[in-house]
mmCIF file of C-alpha atoms and ligand atoms in Angstrom:
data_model
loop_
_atom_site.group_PDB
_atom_site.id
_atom_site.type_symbol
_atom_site.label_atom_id
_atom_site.label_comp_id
_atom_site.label_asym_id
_atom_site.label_seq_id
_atom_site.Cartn_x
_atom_site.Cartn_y
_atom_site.Cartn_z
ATOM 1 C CA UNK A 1 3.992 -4.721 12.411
ATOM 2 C CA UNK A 2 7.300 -5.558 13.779
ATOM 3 C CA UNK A 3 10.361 -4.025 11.811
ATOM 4 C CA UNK A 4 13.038 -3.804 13.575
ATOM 5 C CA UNK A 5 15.437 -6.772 15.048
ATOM 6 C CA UNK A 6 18.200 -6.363 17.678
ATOM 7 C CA UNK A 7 21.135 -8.993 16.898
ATOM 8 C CA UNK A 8 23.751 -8.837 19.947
ATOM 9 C CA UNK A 9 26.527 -9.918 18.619
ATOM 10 C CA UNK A 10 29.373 -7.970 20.927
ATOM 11 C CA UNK A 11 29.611 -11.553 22.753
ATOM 12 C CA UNK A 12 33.464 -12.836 22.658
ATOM 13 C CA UNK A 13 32.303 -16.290 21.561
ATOM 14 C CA UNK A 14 34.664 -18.128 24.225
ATOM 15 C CA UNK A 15 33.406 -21.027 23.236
ATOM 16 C CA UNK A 16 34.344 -20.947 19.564
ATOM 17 C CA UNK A 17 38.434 -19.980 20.293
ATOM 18 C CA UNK A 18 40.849 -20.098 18.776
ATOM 19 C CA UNK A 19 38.980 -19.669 15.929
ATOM 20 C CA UNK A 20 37.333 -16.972 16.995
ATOM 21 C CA UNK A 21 40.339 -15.283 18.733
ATOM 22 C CA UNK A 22 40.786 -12.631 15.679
ATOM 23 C CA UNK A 23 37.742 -12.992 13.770
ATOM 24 C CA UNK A 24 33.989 -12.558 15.063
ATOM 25 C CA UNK A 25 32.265 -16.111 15.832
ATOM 26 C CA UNK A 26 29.571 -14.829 13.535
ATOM 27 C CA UNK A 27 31.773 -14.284 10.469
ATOM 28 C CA UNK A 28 33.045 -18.318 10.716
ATOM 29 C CA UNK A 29 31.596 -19.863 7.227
ATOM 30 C CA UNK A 30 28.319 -22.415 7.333
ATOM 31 C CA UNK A 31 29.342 -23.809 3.818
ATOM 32 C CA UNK A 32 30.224 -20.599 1.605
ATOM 33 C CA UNK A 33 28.939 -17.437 3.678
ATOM 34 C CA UNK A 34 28.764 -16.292 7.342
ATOM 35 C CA UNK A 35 27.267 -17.358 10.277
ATOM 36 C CA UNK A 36 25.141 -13.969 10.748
ATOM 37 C CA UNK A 37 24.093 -13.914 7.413
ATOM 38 C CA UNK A 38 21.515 -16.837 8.031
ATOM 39 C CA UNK A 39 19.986 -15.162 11.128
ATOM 40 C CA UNK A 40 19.982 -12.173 9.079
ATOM 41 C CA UNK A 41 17.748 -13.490 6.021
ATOM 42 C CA UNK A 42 15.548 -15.665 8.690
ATOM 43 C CA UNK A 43 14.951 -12.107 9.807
ATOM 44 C CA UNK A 44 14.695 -10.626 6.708
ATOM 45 C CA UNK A 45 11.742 -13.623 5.653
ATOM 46 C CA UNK A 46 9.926 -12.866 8.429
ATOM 47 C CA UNK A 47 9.603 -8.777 7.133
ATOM 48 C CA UNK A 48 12.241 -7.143 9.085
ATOM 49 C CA UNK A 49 13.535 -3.908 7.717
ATOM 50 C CA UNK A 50 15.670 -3.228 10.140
ATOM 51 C CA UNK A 51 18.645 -4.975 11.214
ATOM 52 C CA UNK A 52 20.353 -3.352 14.677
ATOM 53 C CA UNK A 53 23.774 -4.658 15.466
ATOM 54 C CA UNK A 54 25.025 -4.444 19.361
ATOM 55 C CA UNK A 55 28.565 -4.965 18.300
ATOM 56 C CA UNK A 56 31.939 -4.447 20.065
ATOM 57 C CA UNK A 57 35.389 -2.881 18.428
ATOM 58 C CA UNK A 58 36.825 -6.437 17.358
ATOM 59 C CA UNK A 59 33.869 -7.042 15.355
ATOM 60 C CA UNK A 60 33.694 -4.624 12.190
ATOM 61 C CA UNK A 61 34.223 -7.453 10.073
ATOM 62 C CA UNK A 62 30.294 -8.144 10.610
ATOM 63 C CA UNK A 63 29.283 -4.512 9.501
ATOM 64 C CA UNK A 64 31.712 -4.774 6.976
ATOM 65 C CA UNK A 65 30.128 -7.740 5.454
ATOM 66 C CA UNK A 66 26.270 -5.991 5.142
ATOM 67 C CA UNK A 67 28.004 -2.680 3.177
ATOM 68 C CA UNK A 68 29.307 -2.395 0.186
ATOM 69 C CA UNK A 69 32.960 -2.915 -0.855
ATOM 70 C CA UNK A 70 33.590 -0.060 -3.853
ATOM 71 C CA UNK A 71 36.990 -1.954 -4.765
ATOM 72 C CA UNK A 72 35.873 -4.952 -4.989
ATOM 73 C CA UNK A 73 32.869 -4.297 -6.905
ATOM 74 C CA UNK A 74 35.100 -2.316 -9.100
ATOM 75 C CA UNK A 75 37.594 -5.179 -9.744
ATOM 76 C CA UNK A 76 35.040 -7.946 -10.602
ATOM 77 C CA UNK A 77 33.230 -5.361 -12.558
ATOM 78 C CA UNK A 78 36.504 -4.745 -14.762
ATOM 79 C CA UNK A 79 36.870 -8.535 -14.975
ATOM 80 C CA UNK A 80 33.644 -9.148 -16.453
ATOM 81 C CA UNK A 81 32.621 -11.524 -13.178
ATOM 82 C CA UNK A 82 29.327 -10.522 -12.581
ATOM 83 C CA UNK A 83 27.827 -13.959 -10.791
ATOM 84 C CA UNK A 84 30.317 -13.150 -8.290
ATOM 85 C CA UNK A 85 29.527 -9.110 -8.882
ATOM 86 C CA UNK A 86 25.823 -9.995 -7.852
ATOM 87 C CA UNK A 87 26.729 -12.469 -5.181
ATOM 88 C CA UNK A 88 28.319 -9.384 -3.071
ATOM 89 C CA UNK A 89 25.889 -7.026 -3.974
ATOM 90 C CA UNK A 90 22.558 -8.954 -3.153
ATOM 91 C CA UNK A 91 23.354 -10.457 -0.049
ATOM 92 C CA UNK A 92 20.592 -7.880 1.385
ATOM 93 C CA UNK A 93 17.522 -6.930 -0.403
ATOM 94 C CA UNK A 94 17.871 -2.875 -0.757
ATOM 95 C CA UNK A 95 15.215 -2.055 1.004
ATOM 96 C CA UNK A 96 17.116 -3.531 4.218
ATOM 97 C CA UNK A 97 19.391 -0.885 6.614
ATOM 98 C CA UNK A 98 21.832 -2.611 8.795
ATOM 99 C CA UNK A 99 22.637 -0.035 11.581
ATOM 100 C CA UNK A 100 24.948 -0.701 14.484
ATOM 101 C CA UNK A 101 25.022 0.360 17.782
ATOM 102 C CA UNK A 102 28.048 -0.173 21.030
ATOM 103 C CA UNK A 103 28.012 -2.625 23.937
ATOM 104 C CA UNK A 104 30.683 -0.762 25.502
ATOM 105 C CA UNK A 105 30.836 -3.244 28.246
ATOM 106 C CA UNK A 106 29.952 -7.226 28.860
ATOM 107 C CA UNK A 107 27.382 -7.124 31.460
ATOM 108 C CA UNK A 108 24.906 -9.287 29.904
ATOM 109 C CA UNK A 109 22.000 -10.124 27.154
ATOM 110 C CA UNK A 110 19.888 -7.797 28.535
ATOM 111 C CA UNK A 111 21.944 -4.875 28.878
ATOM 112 C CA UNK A 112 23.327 -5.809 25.281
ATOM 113 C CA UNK A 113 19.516 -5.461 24.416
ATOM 114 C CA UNK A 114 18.990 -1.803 26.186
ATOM 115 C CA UNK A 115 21.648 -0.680 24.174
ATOM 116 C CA UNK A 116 19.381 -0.641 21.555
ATOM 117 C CA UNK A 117 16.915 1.602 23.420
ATOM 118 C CA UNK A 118 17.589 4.614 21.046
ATOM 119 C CA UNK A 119 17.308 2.694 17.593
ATOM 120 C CA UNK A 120 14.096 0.937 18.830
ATOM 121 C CA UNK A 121 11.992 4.277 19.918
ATOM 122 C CA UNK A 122 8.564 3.132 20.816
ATOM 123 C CA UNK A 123 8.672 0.815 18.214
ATOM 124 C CA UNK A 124 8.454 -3.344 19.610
ATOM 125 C CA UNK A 125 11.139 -5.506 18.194
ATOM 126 C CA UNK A 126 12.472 -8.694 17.795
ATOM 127 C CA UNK A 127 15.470 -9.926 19.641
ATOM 128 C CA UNK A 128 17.470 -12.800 17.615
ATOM 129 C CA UNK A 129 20.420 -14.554 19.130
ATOM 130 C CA UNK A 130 23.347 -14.850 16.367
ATOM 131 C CA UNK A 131 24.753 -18.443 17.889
ATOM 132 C CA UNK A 132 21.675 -20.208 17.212
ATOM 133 C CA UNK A 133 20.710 -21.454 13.349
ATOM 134 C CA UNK A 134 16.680 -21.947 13.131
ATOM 135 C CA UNK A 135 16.147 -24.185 9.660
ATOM 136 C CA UNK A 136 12.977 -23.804 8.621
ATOM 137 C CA UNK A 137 11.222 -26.477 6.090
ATOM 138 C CA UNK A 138 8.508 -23.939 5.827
ATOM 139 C CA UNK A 139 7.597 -20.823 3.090
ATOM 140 C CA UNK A 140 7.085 -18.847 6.295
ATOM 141 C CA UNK A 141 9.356 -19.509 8.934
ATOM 142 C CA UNK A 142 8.945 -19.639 12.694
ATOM 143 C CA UNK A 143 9.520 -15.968 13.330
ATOM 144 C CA UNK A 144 7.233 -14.689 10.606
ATOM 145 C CA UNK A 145 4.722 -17.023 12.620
ATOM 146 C CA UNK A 146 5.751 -15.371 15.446
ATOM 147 C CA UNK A 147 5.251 -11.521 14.655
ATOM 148 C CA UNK A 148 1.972 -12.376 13.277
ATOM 149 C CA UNK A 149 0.297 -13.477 16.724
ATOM 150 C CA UNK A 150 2.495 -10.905 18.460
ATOM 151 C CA UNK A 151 0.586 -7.983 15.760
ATOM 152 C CA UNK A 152 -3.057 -9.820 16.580
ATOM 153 C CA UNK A 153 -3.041 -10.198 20.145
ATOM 154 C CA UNK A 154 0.054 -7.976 21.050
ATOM 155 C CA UNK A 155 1.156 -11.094 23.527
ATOM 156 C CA UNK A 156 5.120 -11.547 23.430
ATOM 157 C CA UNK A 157 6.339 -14.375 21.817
ATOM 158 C CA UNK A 158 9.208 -16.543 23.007
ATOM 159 C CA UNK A 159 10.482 -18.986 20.922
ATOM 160 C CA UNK A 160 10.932 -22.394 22.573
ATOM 161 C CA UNK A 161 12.281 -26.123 22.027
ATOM 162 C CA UNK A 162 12.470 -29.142 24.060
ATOM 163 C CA UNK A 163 15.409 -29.853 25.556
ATOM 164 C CA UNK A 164 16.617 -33.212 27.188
ATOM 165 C CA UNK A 165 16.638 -32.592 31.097
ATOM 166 C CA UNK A 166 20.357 -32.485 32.098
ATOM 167 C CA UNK A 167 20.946 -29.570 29.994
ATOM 168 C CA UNK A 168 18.274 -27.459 31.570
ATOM 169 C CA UNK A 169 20.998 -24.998 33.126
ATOM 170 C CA UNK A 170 21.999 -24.205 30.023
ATOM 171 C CA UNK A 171 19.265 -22.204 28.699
ATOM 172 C CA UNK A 172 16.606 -20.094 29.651
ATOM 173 C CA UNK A 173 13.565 -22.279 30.796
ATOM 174 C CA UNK A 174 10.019 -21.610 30.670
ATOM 175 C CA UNK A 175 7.072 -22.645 32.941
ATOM 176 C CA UNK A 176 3.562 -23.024 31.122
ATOM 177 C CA UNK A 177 0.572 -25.246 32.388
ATOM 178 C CA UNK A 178 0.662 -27.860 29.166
ATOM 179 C CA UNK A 179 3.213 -27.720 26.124
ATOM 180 C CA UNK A 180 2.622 -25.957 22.782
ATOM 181 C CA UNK A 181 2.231 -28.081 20.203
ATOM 182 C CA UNK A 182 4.752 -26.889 17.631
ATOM 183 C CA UNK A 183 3.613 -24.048 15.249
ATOM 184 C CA UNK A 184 1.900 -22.546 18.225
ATOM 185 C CA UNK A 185 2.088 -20.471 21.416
ATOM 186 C CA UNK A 186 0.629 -21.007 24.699
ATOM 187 C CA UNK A 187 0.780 -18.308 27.676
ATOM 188 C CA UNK A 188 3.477 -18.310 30.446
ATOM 189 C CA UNK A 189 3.601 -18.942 33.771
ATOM 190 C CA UNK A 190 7.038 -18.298 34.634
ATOM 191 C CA UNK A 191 10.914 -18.156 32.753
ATOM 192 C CA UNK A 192 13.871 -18.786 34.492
ATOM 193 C CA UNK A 193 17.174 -18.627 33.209
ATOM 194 C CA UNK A 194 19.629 -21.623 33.883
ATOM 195 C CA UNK A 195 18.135 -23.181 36.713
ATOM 196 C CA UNK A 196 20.026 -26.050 38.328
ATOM 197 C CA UNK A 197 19.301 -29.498 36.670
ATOM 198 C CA UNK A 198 16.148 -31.360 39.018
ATOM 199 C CA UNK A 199 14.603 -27.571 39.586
ATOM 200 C CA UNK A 200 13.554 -26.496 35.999
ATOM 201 C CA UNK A 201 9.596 -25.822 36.037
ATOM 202 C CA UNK A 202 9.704 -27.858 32.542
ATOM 203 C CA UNK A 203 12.392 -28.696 29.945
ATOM 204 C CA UNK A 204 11.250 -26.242 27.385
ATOM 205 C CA UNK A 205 14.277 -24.005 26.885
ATOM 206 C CA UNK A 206 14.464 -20.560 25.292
ATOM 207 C CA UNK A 207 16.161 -20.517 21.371
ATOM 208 C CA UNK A 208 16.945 -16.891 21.105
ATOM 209 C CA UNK A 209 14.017 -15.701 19.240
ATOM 210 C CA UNK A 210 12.222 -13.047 21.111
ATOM 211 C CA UNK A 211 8.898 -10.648 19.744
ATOM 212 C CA UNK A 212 8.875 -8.207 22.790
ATOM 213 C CA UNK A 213 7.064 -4.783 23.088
ATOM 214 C CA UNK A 214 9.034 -1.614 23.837
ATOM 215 C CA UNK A 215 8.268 -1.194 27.252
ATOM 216 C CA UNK A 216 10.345 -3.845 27.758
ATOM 217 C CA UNK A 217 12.957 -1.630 27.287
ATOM 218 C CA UNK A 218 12.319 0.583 30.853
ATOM 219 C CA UNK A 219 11.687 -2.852 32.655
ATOM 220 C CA UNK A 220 15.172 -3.768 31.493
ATOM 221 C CA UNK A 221 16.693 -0.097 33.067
ATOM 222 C CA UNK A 222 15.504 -1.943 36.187
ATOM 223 C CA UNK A 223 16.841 -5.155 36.321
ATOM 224 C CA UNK A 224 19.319 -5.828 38.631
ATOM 225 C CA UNK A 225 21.970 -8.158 37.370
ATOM 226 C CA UNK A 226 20.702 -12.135 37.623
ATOM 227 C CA UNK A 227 22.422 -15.392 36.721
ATOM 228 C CA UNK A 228 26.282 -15.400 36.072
ATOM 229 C CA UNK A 229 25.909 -11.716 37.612
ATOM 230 C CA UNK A 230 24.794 -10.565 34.232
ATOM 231 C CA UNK A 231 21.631 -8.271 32.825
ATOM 232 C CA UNK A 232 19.183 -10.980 32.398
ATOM 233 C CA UNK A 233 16.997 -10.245 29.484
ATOM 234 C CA UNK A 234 14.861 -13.609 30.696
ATOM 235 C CA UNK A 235 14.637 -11.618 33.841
ATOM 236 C CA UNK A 236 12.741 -8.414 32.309
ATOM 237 C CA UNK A 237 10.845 -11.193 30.954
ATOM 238 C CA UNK A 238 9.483 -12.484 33.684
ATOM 239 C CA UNK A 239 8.878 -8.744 35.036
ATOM 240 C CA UNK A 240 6.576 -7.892 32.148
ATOM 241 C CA UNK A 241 4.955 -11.292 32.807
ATOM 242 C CA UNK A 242 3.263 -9.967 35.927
ATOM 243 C CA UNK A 243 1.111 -7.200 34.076
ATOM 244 C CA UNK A 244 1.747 -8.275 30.203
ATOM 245 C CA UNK A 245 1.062 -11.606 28.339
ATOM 246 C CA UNK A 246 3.822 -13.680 27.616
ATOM 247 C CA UNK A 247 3.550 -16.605 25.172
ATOM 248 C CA UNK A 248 5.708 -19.473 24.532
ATOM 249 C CA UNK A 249 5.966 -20.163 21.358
ATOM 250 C CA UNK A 250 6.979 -23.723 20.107
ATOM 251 C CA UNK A 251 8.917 -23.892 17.447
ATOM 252 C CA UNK A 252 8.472 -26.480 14.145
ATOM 253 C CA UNK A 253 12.211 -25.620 12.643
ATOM 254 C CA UNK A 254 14.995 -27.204 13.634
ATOM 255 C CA UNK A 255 18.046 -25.782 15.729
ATOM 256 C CA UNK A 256 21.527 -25.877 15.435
ATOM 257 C CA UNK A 257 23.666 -23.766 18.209
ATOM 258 C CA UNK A 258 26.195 -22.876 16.357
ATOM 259 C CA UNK A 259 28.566 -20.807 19.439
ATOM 260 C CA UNK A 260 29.204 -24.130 19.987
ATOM 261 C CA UNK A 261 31.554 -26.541 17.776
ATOM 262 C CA UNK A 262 30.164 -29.799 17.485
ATOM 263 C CA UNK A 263 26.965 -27.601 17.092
ATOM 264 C CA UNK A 264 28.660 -25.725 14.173
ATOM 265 C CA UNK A 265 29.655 -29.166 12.380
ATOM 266 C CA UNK A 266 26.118 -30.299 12.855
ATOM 267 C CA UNK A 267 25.164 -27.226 11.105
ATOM 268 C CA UNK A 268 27.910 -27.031 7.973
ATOM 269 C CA UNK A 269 26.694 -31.112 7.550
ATOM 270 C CA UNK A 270 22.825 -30.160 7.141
ATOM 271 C CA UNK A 271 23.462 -26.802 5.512
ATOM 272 C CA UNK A 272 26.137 -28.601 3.218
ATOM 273 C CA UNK A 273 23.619 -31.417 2.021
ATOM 274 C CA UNK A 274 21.082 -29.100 1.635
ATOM 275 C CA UNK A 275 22.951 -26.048 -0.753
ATOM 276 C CA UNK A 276 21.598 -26.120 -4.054
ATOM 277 C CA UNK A 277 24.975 -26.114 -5.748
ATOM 278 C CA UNK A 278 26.883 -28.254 -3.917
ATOM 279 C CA UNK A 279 24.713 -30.453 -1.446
ATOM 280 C CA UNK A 280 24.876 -33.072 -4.079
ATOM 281 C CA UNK A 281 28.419 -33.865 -4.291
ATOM 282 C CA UNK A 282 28.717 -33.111 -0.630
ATOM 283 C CA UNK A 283 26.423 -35.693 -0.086
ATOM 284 C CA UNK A 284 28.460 -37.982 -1.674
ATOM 285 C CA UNK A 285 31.527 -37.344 0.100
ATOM 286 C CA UNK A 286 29.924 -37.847 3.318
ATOM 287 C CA UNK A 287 28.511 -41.532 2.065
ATOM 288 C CA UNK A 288 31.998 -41.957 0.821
ATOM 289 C CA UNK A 289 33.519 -41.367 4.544
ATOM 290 C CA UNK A 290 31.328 -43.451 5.744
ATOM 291 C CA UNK A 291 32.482 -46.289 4.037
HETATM 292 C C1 G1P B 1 21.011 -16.852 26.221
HETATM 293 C C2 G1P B 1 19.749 -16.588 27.045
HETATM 294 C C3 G1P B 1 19.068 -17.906 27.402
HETATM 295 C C4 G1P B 1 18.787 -18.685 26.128
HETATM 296 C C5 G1P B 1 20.082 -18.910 25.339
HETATM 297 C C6 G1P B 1 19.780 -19.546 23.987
HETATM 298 O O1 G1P B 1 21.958 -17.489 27.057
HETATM 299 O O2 G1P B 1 20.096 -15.864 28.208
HETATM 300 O O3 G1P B 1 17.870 -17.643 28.081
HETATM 301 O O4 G1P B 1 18.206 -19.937 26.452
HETATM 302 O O5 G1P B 1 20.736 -17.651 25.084
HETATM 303 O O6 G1P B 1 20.954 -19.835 23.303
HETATM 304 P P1 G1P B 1 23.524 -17.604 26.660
HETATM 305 O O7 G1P B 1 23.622 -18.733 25.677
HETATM 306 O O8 G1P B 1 23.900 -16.286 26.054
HETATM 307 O O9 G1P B 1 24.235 -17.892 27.935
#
């Protein structure tokens, strides 16, 4: 079974200043807790133990947030608040270990992804990008799906969406003979990553959810660098293609890409309605703009 998840998260977020000029894109707030912290319990759903963090030096704040804060346990301890008390302390079941590891340098997904290597072992892992928010309406969620076809047929899984044409070079793109229908996975031809718009070999992009086997690991130690003259993790991809299985899988959850801001409102708005304590009266407030 698959265990361990690599979560790069050394990535500057450009896209996200000023916001995220002094704090990590990750840590900005969906509603009342970080962005990570989602990715983190889709992970955890799906039976990951391990969480491995490919951080930089400006981002502590991220580790910071999965350990525990003596002082302030102490002080809402001595005030008798112990909603808040359990709030802190739960945010991880225990059985979870968050572990973090250096991408000294920014040369790319992939190489953020070998940096792992060490943590891994022989062990396959999943890969989840922190930008991207997967919803999922069901009890087990798309990665849980996922890790279960990758443990019966040991085929790597590559979570996929549609994505309207003209935003094709955005994304990693897949080639397979007919589309998945969603829930399901359906073996690859090809991946590309950001082809031009009019050259794509379909317009089913790659989400940032990844089940990959750890050989992937060597075929990554010999990929040259690829698009944007960066280690292309969708380039080991389609190395291991030519002796391995590769699936696409489709996904049935919903996306929100939250690196990027309109993206990130999108997200706060469905998160918002949907939060057991306050989606009501948020819901109100956004029928009450409306008007
Ligand atoms: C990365 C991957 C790309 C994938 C995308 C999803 O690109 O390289 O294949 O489609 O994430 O968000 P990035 O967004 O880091 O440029």
């Amino acid at each position: 079974m698959i265990k361990k998840a690599i979560l790069p998260v050394a990535g500057l977020g450009t896209r996200f200043l000023p916001a995220s000029k002094s704090i990590p894109k990750e840590m900005v707030t969906v509603v009342d807790r970080p962005a990570i912290e989602y990715v983190v319990r889709e992970a955890v759903a799906a039976g990951i133990e391990q969480i491995i963090l490919v951080t930089h030096s400006s981002k502590v704040s991220i580790e910071n947030y999965f350990d525990r804060n003596f002082e302030l346990e102490t002080t809402l301890e001595q005030k008798k608040k112990f909603d808040l008390l359990k709030e802190i302390t739960e945010i991880l079941p225990p059985h979870i270990s968050v572990v973090s590891v250096r991408q000294p340098q920014p040369l790319g997904l992939g190489h953020a992804v070998l940096c792992a290597k060490s943590v891994v072992g022989n062990n396959d892992f999943a890969v989840l990008l922190p930008d991207v928010l997967v919803k999922d309406t069901d009890t087990k969620n798309d990665l849980a799906l996922m890790i279960e076809r990758f443990s019966a047929s040991q085929a790597s899984q590559i979570m996929v969406e549609a994505v309207p044409d003209h935003l094709v070079d955005q994304y990693g793109i897949v080639d397979v003979e007919q589309s998945p229908a969603e829930g399901q996975s359906t073996v690859m031809q090809g991946i590309v990553e950001k082809p031009a718009v009019g050259t794509a070999p379909s317009n089913l992009s790659v989400v940032g959810r990844y089940v990959l086997p750890a050989k992937i690991m060597q075929l990554l130690e010999q990929t040259p660098k690829g698009a944007g003259n960066e280690i292309q993790l969708t380039d080991a991809i389609a190395t291991l293609r030519k002796t391995d299985v590769v699936e696409a899988y489709r996904m049935k959850g919903r996306t929100f890409d939250c690196g990027s801001k309109i993206g990130y409102l999108k997200a706060v708005l469905h998160y918002g309605v949907g939060h057991p304590k306050l989606g009501a009266e948020f819901k109100a407030l956004i029928q009450e703009l409306e008007l």
